[in-house]
Structure formats: C-alpha cells, structure tokens
Short mmCIF file of C-alpha atoms in Angstrom, two decimals:
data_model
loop_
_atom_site.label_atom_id
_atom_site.label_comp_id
_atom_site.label_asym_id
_atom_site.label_seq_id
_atom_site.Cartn_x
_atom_site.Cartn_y
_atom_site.Cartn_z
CA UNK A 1 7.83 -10.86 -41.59
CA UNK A 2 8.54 -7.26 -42.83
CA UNK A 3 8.01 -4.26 -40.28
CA UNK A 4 7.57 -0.58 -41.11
CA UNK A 5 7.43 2.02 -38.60
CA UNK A 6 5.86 5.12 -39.20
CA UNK A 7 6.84 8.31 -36.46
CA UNK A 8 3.44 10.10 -36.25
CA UNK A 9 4.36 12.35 -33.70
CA UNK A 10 6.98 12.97 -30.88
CA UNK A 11 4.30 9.50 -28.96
CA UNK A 12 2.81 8.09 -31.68
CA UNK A 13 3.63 5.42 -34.25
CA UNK A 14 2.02 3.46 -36.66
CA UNK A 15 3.16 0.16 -37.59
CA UNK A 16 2.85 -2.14 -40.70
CA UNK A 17 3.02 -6.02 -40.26
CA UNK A 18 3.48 -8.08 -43.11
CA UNK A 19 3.38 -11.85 -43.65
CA UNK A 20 4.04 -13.39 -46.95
CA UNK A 21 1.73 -15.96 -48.33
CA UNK A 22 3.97 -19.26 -47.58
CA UNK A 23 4.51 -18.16 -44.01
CA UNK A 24 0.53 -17.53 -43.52
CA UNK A 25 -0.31 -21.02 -44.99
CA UNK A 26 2.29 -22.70 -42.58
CA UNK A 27 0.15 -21.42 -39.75
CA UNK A 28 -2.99 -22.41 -40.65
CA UNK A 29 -1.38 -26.17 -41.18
CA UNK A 30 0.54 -25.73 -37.74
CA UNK A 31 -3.28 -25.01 -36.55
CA UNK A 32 -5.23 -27.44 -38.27
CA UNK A 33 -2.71 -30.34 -38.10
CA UNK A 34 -2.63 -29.26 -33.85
CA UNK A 35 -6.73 -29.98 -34.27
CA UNK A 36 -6.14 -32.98 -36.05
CA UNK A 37 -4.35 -34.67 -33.59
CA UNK A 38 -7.63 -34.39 -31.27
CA UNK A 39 -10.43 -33.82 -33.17
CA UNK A 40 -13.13 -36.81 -33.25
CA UNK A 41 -15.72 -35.97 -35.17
CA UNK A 42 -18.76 -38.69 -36.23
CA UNK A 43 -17.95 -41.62 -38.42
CA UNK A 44 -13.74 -41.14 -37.79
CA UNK A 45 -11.29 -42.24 -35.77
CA UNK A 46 -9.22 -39.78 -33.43
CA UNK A 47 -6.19 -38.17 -35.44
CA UNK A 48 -7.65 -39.95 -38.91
CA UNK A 49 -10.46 -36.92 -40.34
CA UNK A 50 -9.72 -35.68 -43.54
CA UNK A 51 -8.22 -32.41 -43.79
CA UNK A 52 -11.64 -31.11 -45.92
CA UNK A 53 -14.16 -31.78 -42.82
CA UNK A 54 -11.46 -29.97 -40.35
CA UNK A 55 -11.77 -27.06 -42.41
CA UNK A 56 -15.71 -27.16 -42.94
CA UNK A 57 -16.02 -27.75 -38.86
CA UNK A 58 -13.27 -25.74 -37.43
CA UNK A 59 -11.92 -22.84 -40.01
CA UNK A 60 -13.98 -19.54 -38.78
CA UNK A 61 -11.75 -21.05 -35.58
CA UNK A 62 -8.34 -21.50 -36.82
CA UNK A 63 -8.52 -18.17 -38.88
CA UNK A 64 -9.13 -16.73 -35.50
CA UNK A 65 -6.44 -18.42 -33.82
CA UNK A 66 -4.43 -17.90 -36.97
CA UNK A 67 -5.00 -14.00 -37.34
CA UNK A 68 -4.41 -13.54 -33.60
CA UNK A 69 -0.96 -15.29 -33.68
CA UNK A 70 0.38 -13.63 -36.70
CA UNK A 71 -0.81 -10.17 -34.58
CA UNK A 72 0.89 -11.32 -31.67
CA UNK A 73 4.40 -12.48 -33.51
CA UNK A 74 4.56 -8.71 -35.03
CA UNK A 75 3.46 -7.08 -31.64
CA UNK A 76 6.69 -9.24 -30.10
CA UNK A 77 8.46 -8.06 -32.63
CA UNK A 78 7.60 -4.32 -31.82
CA UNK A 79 8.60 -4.81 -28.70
CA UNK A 80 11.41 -7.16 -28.73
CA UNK A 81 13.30 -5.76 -32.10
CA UNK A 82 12.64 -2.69 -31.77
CA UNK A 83 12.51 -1.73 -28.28
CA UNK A 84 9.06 -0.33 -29.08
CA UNK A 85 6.53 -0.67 -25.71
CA UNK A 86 3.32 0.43 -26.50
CA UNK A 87 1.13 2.18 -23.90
CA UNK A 88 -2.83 0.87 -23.78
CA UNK A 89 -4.08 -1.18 -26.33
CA UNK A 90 -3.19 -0.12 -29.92
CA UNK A 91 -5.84 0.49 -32.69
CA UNK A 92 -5.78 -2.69 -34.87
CA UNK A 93 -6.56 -2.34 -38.63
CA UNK A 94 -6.35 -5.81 -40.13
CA UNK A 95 -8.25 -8.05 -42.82
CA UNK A 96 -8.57 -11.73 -41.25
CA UNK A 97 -6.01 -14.16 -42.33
CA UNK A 98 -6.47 -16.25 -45.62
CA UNK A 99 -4.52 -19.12 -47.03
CA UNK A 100 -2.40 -18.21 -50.41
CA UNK A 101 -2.26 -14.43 -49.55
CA UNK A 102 -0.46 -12.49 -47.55
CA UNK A 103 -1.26 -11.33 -44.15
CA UNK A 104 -1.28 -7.68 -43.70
CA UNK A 105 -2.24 -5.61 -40.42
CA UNK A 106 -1.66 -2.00 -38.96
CA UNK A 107 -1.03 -1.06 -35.14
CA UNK A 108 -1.35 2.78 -34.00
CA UNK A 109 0.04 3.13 -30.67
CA UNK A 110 1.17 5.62 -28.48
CA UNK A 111 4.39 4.99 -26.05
CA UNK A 112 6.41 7.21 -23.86
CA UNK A 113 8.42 9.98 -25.81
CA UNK A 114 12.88 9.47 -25.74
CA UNK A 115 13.91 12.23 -23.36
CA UNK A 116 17.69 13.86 -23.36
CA UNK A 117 18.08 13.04 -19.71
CA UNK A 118 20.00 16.38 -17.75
CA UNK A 119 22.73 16.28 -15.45
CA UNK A 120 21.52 15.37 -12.25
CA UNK A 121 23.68 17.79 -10.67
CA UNK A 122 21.67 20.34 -12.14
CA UNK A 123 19.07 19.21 -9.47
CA UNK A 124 19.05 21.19 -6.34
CA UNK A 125 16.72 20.16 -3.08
CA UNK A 126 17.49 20.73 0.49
CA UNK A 127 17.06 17.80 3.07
CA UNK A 128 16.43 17.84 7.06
CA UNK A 129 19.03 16.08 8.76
CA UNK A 130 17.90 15.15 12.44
CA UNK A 131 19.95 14.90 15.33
CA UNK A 132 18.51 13.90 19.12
CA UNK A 133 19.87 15.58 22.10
CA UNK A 134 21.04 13.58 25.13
CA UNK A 135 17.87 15.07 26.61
CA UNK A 136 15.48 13.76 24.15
CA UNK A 137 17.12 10.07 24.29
CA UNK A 138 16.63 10.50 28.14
CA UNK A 139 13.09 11.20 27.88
CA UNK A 140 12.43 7.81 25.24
CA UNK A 141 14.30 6.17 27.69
CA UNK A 142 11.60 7.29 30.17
CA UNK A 143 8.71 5.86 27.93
CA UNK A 144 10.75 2.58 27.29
CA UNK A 145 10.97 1.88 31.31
CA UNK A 146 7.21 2.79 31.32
CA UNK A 147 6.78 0.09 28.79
CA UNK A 148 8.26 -3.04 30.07
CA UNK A 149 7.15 -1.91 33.72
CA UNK A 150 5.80 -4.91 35.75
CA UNK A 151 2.93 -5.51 38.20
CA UNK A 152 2.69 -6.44 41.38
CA UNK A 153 0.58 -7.39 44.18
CA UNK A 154 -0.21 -4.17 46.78
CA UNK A 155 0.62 -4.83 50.44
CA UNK A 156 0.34 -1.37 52.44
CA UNK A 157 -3.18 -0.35 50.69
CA UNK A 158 -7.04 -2.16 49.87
CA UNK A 159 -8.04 1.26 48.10
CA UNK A 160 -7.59 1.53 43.92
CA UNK A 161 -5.14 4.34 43.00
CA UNK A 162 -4.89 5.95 39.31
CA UNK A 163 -2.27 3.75 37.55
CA UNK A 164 -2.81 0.58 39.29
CA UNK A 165 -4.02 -2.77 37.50
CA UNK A 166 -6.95 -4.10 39.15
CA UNK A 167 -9.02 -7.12 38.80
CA UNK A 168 -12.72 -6.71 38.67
CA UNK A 169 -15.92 -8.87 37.84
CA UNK A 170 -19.18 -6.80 36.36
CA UNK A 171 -22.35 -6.59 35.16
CA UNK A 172 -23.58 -4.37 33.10
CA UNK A 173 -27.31 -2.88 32.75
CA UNK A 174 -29.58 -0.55 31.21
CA UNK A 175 -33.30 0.17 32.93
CA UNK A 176 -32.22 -2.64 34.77
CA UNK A 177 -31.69 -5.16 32.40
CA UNK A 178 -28.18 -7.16 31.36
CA UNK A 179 -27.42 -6.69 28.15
CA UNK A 180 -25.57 -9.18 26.05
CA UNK A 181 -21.35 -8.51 26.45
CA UNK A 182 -22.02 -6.59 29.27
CA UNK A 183 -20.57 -8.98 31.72
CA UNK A 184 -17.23 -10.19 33.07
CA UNK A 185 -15.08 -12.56 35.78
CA UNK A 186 -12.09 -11.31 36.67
CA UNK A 187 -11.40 -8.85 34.14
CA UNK A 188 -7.89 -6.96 34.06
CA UNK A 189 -7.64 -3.64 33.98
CA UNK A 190 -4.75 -0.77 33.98
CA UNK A 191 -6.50 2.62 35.52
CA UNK A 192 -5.70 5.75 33.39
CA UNK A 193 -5.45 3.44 30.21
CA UNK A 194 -8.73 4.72 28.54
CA UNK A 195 -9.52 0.94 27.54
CA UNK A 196 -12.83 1.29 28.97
CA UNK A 197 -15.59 3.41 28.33
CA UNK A 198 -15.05 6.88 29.08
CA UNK A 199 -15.81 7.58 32.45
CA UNK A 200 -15.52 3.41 34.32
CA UNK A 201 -11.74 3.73 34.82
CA UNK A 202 -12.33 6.97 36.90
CA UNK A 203 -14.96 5.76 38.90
CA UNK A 204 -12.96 2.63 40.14
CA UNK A 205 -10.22 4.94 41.32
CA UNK A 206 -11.08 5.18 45.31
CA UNK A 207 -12.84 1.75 45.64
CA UNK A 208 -11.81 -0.48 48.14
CA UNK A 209 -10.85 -4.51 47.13
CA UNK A 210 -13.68 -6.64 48.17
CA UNK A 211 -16.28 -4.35 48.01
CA UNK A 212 -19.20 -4.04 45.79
CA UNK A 213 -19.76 -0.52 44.02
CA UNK A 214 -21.82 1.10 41.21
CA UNK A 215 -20.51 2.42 37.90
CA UNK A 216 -22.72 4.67 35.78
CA UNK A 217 -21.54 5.41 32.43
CA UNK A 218 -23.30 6.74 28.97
CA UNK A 219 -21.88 5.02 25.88
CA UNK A 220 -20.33 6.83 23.56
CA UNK A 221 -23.07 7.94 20.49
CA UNK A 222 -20.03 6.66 17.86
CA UNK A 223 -19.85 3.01 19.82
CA UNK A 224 -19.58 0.76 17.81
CA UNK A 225 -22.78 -1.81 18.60
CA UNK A 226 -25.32 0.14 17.59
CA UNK A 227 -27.59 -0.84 20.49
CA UNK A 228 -25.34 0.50 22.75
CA UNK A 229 -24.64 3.70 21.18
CA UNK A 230 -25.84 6.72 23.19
CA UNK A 231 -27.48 4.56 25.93
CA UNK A 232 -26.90 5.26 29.39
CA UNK A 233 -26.08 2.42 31.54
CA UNK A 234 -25.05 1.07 35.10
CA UNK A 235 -22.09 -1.59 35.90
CA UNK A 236 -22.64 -3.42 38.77
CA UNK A 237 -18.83 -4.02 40.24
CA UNK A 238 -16.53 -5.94 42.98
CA UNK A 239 -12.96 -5.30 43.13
CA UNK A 240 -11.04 -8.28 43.31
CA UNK A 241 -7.52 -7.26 43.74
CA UNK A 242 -4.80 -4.26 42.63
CA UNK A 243 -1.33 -4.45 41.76
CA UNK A 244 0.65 -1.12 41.10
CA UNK A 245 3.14 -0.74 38.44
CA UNK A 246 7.00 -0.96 39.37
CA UNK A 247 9.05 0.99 36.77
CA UNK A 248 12.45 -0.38 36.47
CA UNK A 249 14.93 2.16 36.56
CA UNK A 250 17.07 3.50 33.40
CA UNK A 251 20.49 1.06 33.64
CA UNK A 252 22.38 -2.09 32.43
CA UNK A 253 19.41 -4.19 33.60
CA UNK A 254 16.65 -2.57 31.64
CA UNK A 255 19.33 -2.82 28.45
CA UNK A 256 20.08 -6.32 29.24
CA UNK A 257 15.73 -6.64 29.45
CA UNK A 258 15.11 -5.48 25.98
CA UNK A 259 18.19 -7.39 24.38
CA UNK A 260 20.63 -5.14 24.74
CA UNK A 261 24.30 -5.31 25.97
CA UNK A 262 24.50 -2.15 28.42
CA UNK A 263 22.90 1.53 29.23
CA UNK A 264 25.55 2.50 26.65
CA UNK A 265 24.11 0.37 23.89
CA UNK A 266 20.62 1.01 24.50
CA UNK A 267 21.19 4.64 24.48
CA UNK A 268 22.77 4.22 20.75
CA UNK A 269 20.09 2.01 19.96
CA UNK A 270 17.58 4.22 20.96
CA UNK A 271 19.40 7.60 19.28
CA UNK A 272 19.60 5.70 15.77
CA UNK A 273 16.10 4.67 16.11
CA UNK A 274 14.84 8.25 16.72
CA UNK A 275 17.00 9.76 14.74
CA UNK A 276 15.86 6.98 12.15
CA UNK A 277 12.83 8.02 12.07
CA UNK A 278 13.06 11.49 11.77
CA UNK A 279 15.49 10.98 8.70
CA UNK A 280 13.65 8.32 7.21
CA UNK A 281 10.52 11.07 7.18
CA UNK A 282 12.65 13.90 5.82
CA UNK A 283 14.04 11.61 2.89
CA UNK A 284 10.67 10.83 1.60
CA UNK A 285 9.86 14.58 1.65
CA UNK A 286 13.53 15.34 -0.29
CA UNK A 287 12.49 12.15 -2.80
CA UNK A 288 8.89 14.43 -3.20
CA UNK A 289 11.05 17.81 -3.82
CA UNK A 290 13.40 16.18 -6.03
CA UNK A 291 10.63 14.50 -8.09
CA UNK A 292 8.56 18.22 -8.77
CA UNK A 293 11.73 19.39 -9.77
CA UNK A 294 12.40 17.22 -12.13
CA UNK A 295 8.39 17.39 -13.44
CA UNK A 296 9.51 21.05 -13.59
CA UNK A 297 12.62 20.83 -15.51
CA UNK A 298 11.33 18.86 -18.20
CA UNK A 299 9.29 20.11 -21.41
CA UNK A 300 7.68 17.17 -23.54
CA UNK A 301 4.60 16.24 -24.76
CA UNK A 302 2.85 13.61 -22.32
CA UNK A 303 1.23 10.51 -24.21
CA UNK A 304 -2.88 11.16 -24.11
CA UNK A 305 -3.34 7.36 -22.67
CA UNK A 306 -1.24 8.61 -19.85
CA UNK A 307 -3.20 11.49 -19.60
CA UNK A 308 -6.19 10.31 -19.34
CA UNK A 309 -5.24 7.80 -16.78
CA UNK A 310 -3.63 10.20 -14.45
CA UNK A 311 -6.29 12.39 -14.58
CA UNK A 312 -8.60 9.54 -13.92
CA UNK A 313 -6.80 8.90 -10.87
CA UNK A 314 -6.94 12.24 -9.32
CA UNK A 315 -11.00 12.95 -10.34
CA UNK A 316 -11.45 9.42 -8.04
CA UNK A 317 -8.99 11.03 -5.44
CA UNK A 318 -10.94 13.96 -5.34
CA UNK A 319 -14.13 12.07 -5.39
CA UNK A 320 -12.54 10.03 -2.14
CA UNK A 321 -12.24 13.81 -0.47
CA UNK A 322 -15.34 15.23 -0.77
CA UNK A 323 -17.24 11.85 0.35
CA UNK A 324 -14.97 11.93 3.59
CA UNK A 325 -16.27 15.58 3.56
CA UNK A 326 -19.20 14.73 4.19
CA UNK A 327 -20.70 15.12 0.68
CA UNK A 328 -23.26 12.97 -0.69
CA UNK A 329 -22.15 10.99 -3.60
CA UNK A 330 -23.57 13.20 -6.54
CA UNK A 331 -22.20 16.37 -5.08
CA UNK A 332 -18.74 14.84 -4.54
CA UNK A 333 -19.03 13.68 -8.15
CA UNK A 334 -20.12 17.29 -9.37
CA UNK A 335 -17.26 18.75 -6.97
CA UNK A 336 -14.28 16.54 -8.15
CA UNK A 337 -15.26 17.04 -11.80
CA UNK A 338 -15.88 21.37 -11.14
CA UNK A 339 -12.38 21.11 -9.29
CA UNK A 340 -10.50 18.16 -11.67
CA UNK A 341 -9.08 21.37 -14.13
CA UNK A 342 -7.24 23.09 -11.93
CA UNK A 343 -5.20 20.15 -11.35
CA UNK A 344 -4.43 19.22 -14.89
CA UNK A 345 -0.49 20.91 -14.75
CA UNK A 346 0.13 19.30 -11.77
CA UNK A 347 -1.24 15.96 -13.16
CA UNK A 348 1.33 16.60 -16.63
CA UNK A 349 4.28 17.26 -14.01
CA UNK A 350 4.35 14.75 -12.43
CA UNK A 351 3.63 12.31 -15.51
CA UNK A 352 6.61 13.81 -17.60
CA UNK A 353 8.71 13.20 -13.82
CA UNK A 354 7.45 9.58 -14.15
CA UNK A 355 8.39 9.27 -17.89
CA UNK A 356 11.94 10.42 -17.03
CA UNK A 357 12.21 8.30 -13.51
CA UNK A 358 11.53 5.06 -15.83
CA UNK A 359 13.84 6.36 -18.17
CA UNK A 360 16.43 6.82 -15.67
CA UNK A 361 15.94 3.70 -14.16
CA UNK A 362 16.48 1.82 -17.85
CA UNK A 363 20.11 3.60 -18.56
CA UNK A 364 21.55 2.60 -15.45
CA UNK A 365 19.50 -0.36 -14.57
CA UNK A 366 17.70 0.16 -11.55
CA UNK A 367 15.39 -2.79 -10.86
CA UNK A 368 13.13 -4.31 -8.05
CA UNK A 369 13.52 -7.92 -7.21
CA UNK A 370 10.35 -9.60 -7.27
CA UNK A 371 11.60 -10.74 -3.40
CA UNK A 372 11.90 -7.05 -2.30
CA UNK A 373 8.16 -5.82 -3.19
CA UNK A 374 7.44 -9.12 -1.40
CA UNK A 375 8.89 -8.14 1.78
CA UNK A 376 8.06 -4.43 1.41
CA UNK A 377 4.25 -6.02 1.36
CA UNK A 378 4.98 -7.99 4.38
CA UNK A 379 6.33 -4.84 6.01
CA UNK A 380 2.88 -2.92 5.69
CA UNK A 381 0.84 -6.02 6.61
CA UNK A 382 2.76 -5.89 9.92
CA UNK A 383 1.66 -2.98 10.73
CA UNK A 384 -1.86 -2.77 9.24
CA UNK A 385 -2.90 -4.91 12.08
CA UNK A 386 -6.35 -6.52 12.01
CA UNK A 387 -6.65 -5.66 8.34
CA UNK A 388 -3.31 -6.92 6.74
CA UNK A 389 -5.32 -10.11 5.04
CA UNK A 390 -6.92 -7.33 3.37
CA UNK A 391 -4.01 -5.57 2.33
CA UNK A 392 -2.34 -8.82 0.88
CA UNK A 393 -5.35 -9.58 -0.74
CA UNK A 394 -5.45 -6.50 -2.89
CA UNK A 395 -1.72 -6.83 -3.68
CA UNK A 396 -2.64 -10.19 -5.13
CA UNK A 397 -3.99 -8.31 -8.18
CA UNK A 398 -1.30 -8.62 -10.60
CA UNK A 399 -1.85 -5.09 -11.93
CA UNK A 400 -1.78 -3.63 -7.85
CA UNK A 401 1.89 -5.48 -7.60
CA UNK A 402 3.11 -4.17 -10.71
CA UNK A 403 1.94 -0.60 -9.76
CA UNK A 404 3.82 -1.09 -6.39
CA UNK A 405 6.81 -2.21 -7.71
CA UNK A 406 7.05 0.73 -10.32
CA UNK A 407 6.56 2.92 -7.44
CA UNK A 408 9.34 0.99 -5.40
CA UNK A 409 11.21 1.13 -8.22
CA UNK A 410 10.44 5.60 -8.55
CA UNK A 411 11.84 5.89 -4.79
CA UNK A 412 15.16 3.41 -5.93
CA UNK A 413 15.85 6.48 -8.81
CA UNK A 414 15.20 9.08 -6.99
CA UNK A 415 17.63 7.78 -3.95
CA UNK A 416 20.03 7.85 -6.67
CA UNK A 417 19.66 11.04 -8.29
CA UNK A 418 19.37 12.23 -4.42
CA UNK A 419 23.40 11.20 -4.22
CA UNK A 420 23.98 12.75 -7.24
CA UNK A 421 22.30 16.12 -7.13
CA UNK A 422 23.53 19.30 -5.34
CA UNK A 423 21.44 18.65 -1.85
CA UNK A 424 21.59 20.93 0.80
CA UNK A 425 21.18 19.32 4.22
CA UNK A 426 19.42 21.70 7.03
CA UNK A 427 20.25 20.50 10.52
CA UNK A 428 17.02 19.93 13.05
CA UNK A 429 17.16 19.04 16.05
CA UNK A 430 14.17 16.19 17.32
CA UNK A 431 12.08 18.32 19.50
CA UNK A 432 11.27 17.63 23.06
CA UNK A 433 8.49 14.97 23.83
CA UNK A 434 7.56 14.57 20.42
CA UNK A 435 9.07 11.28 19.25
CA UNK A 436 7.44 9.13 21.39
CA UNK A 437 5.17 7.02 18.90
CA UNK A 438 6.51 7.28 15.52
CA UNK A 439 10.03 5.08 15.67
CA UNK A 440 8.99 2.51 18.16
CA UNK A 441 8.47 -1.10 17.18
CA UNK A 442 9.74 -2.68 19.98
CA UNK A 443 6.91 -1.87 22.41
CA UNK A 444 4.23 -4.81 22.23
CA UNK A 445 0.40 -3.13 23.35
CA UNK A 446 -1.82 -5.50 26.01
CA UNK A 447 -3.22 -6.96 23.10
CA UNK A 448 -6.96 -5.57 23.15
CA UNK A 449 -8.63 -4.95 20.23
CA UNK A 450 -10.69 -1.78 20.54
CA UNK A 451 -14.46 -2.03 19.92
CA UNK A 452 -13.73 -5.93 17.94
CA UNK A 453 -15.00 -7.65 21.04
CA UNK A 454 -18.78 -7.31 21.52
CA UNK A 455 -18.86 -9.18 25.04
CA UNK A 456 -16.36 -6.52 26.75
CA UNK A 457 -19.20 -3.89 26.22
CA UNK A 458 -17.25 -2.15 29.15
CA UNK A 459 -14.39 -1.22 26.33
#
C-alpha cells in the first residue's frame, strides 16, 4: 500500500491510498473463498459452488466488502503510521474496487493543528485558599449535634411545642369529601420541618395529645397532583403522642457517635471537611481561569468541524436558556440564533484551550482509567438521588462516556499545569454560618421524598 499526504492547510490534509493490482485480487479471493465456505446455493453442496456462480450471486457484495476494507486498511494506516487522527468523517473520493487493477482512493480530512506548547510558567492565575476559624468549626459542630439528636417520649407536658415529633392520624377533605392520599395512621412528624404543607405544622403547635382538632390548609397552586393544586382543604386530626428532641452535647461521646476517636478528632475532621469544600470550589474556579488563559495565549486556526460543533453546542445552550425563560419554543430558537454571534470568540477560545489541553495531555501522558470515569459516574449518581438510573443511563451512550472522560481528562491537565504555573494563592477565611450544606455527606435526611408520594397529600 503506498500513502501520500498532501498538507492543505495549517488542519487540512488530503490523502492518497494506493493498492496494487495483486494485493486487490487477494482480497476479493480472501472474500469470496470466506463465502464459499457457507454459501449453499440450489443444486450444490455447502463449501462445493463453483467460483463463477459466487461471483454472478454475490460480487456487487464482495466489491462492497472489498472496497470498504481496502478504505479501512489505509484509514488505519493514517492513523496508526502516521499519527494522523482525523476529525468527522473525511470526504471519500474513490472508484469501487476491481480485480486486475489497482485500487486507488482519496481522503480529505481535517484534524487538530501541531501547537508549540509555552512554558507553563508563563501562566499566571490566582487561587482562594480557605481557612475555618475555631468559631466556624464550633458552629458545624452545632448543626452536627442537631443532626444525630434523638427523640424521646414527653413526661412534664400533653401540649405540642415547635420542634417536637409528634404522632398524628388524619383525614383529609375538601367540601367535605376525602380525597384519595389524604389520609393517615400514626403518621410521624418533626414540627418546624416544613415536610407538610405550608401552614399544618403550625397549626398542630398548641394541641393537646388525645384530642381531636381541625387543620385548614390551601395547597400550594405548584403541588404537584394537579387535583390538589390551589384547592383549599380541611384535615381532620388526633394527636397521638410527642416526643421532644434531646441534643447531645459537643464532646468525646458525640465523636465516638459519628465514628470518631475524640472531640479532638472530630474537630479536625470537621475543619478538613469545610475547609474541603471551600478549596475544592476555588480549584475548579482556578482550573476555569487557567483554561481562558491559555484560550487567550494561543493564536491558531481552529479546525471548521470543531467549529461548527462548538458552536452547535452553545446555540442548544442558549436555546435551553431562553425556554427556562419562559420563552416559547420559536422565540427561544429566534433568540439563541439573534444572540449565537456574539459568542463566536468565546466559542474559538476555548476550542484552541481544548486543542492545546489534549495536546498537553499526549506529551506527558496524562490519561483516565476507564475505572476512574466509572467511579466519578458512581459519585454523581450518589448524589442525584431519585434520578441517578437516569444519569447512568445516559452515560451508557458510548459517545456521553467518551465526552466525560475527555473532560476528566481536561481537569487532570489543568491540575498539572496548576503546579506548574506562577499561582497566586489569596487567603479567605469561611464566613460565619455559611457552610452548613455544601461539605456535609455524613448527615442522612428522614428519608421522605417530597411530593413522590401521592397518599401523604398532607406533604
């Protein structure tokens, strides 16, 4: 097989394949002796039909098959001998196979342009580092005792106090009639939870165990049954029983409850994990900096295929943003293709950053483990909740995974050009009673799934 490359451009080449005639007709008898060993035509036995009928009944097929592997042998080639990856599918220019003569076909293809990579000291981004204050660890600790408080049965009181856990049985109505999930035994409840309806949990506050009591609520016009939604609506109620929440207080014990050795080692634990977070944060916005930087830095011409699929990408982005606007779907079309322009350098930037992340990754072989986009999936489904089936579906698409994994593979480079380049770490301190939420995975909810259970109508 002979191979000429031709450089049409600084992302485009054209290539010439070339088969010689004895190669060509020891293909097409690979092919037809492979459909002689099966074929079983009329009036022969299996393996046994002359060569003359194979090629009367099967050649349009085998010069198919014949033509295609040629194709594919030089497209290997390309990409195996001469480290040539072509981007999209490349225009084909080829006469079909023929026995005797030689086989002859030309590929025009774009792929990504050779870049003269720069020092990545020449890189300069600033990164938040995050430190948490005794007083900010105190306060977490605070929410964690909260969290793996405890119930238990009231003995000095009969009346329901904000912040208690009561047990209730109702029955819901509207004009006087039950409606279907609108009734309960010995339902649990925390007060000042907002699991219920708006408006229930504060009308239980004040009512007295064994007693029977009268809720009126409206339903919320977003609720999700849609027979519900908006309609006003009366729970008929008897308290049952109320336990109040006992907070254990902040020492070895509560440690030694979560896992932990000691107050001293939960307190470490729980600085790293804020601290964690806070970090973790800030290095995906320095990975974000460093990456328009290097968009910035760089000056090359951007193959059209990648182009074209970039911009692609952001017109359905922008589509996505004007239909959660509130725009109907041909005025978010006309909007994301009136405001698709302006985004065009931004588009090229971070393409030619791309070009040169995959480029970096190559010279000093940065890869992704098939196991690690596997766990990283896992990770996400965790805490997607109710809809991670959905998520692992979607990353079952082979072209999804790969996309993942190139981006996996994006944050890998740029954590390495990160320790490379001149960063500038600013110093933040985690404010007060804002840290809450975002680093805790340790806390395990009561379990309820908001508006997924259509007989507790009451939630």
């Amino acid at each position: 097989m002979q191979l000429e490359i031709e450089e049409l451009d600084s992302v485009r080449r054209r290539a010439r394949i070339e088969v010689a005639a004895p190669s060509v007709d020891s293909a097409f008898s690979g092919a037809y002796n492979r459909i002689a060993q099966k074929a079983a035509l009329p009036g022969f036995r299996k393996g046994r039909v002359p060569m003359s009928h194979l090629r009367k009944r099967y050649g349009r097929q085998v010069t198919s098959d014949v033509t295609n592997e040629l194709l594919e042998k030089g497209f290997r080639a390309l990409v195996d001998e001469h480290g040539l990856e072509p981007l999209g599918q490349p225009e084909v220019d080829l006469e079909p196979a023929k026995q005797g003569r030689p086989f002859v076909a030309t590929l025009t293809f774009e792929v990504a342009p050779t870049v003269e990579l720069l020092d990545p000291s020449s890189y300069a981004v600033e990164q938040e580092k995050w430190t948490a204050s005794d007083a900010v660890v105190d306060h977490e600790l605070e929410h964690l005792a909260e969290r793996v408080a405890e119930f238990e049965d009231v003995t000095d009181r009969e009346v329901a106090e904000d912040g208690d856990q009561v047990t209730l049985d109702y029955r819901g109505e509207i004009d006087e009639v039950p409606f279907a999930g609108g009734t309960a035994s010995d339902a649990t409840l925390e007060l000042g939870s907002g699991r219920f309806i708006p408006g229930f949990e504060e009308q239980v506050v004040g009512q007295k165990v064994g007693e029977d009591f009268a809720i009126e609520v409206t339903f919320p016009e977003q609720y999700p049954s849609a027979e519900l939604a908006g309609k006003a609506a009366v729970f008929h109620c008897t308290l049952k029983s109320i336990r109040h929440k006992v907070v254990p207080p902040i020492n070895d014990a509560l440690a030694e409850k979560v896992g932990l050795e000691d107050l001293a080692d939960l307190k470490t634990r729980v600085k790293a994990d804020i601290e964690g977070h806070y970090n973790e944060r800030s290095a995906g916005s320095a990975r974000e900096a460093l990456k328009a930087e290097i968009g910035e830095a760089y000056d090359f011409d951007v193959p059209p295929v990648i182009v074209e699929g970039a911009m692609s990408g952001k017109r359905n982005e922008l589509l996505r943003e004007a239909m959660q606007g509130g725009a109907e779907q041909d005025e978010a079309r006309a909007k994301a293709e009136a405001g698709l322009e302006e985004h065009r350098e931004g588009v090229l930037r971070d393409a030619r950053a791309e070009i040169v992340l995959d480029q970096v990754a190559t010279a000093e072989n940065i890869e992704v483990p098939e196991h690690e986009v596997s766990a990283y999936i896992e990770h996400i489904i965790r805490q997607t909740g109710q809809f991670g089936d959905r998520f692992r579906q979607v990353y079952r698409d082979p072209n999804r995974r790969a996309g993942l994994r190139r981006q996996m593979r994006h944050d890998k480079v740029l954590d390495f050009l990160l320790t490379k380049a001149n960063v500038t770490p600013i110093p933040k301190d985690v404010p007060a009673h804002d840290h809450g939420d975002g680093h805790d995975h340790d806390h395990e909810h009561d379990g309820h799934d908001h508006g997924s259970q259509p007989e507790d109508a009451a939630e």
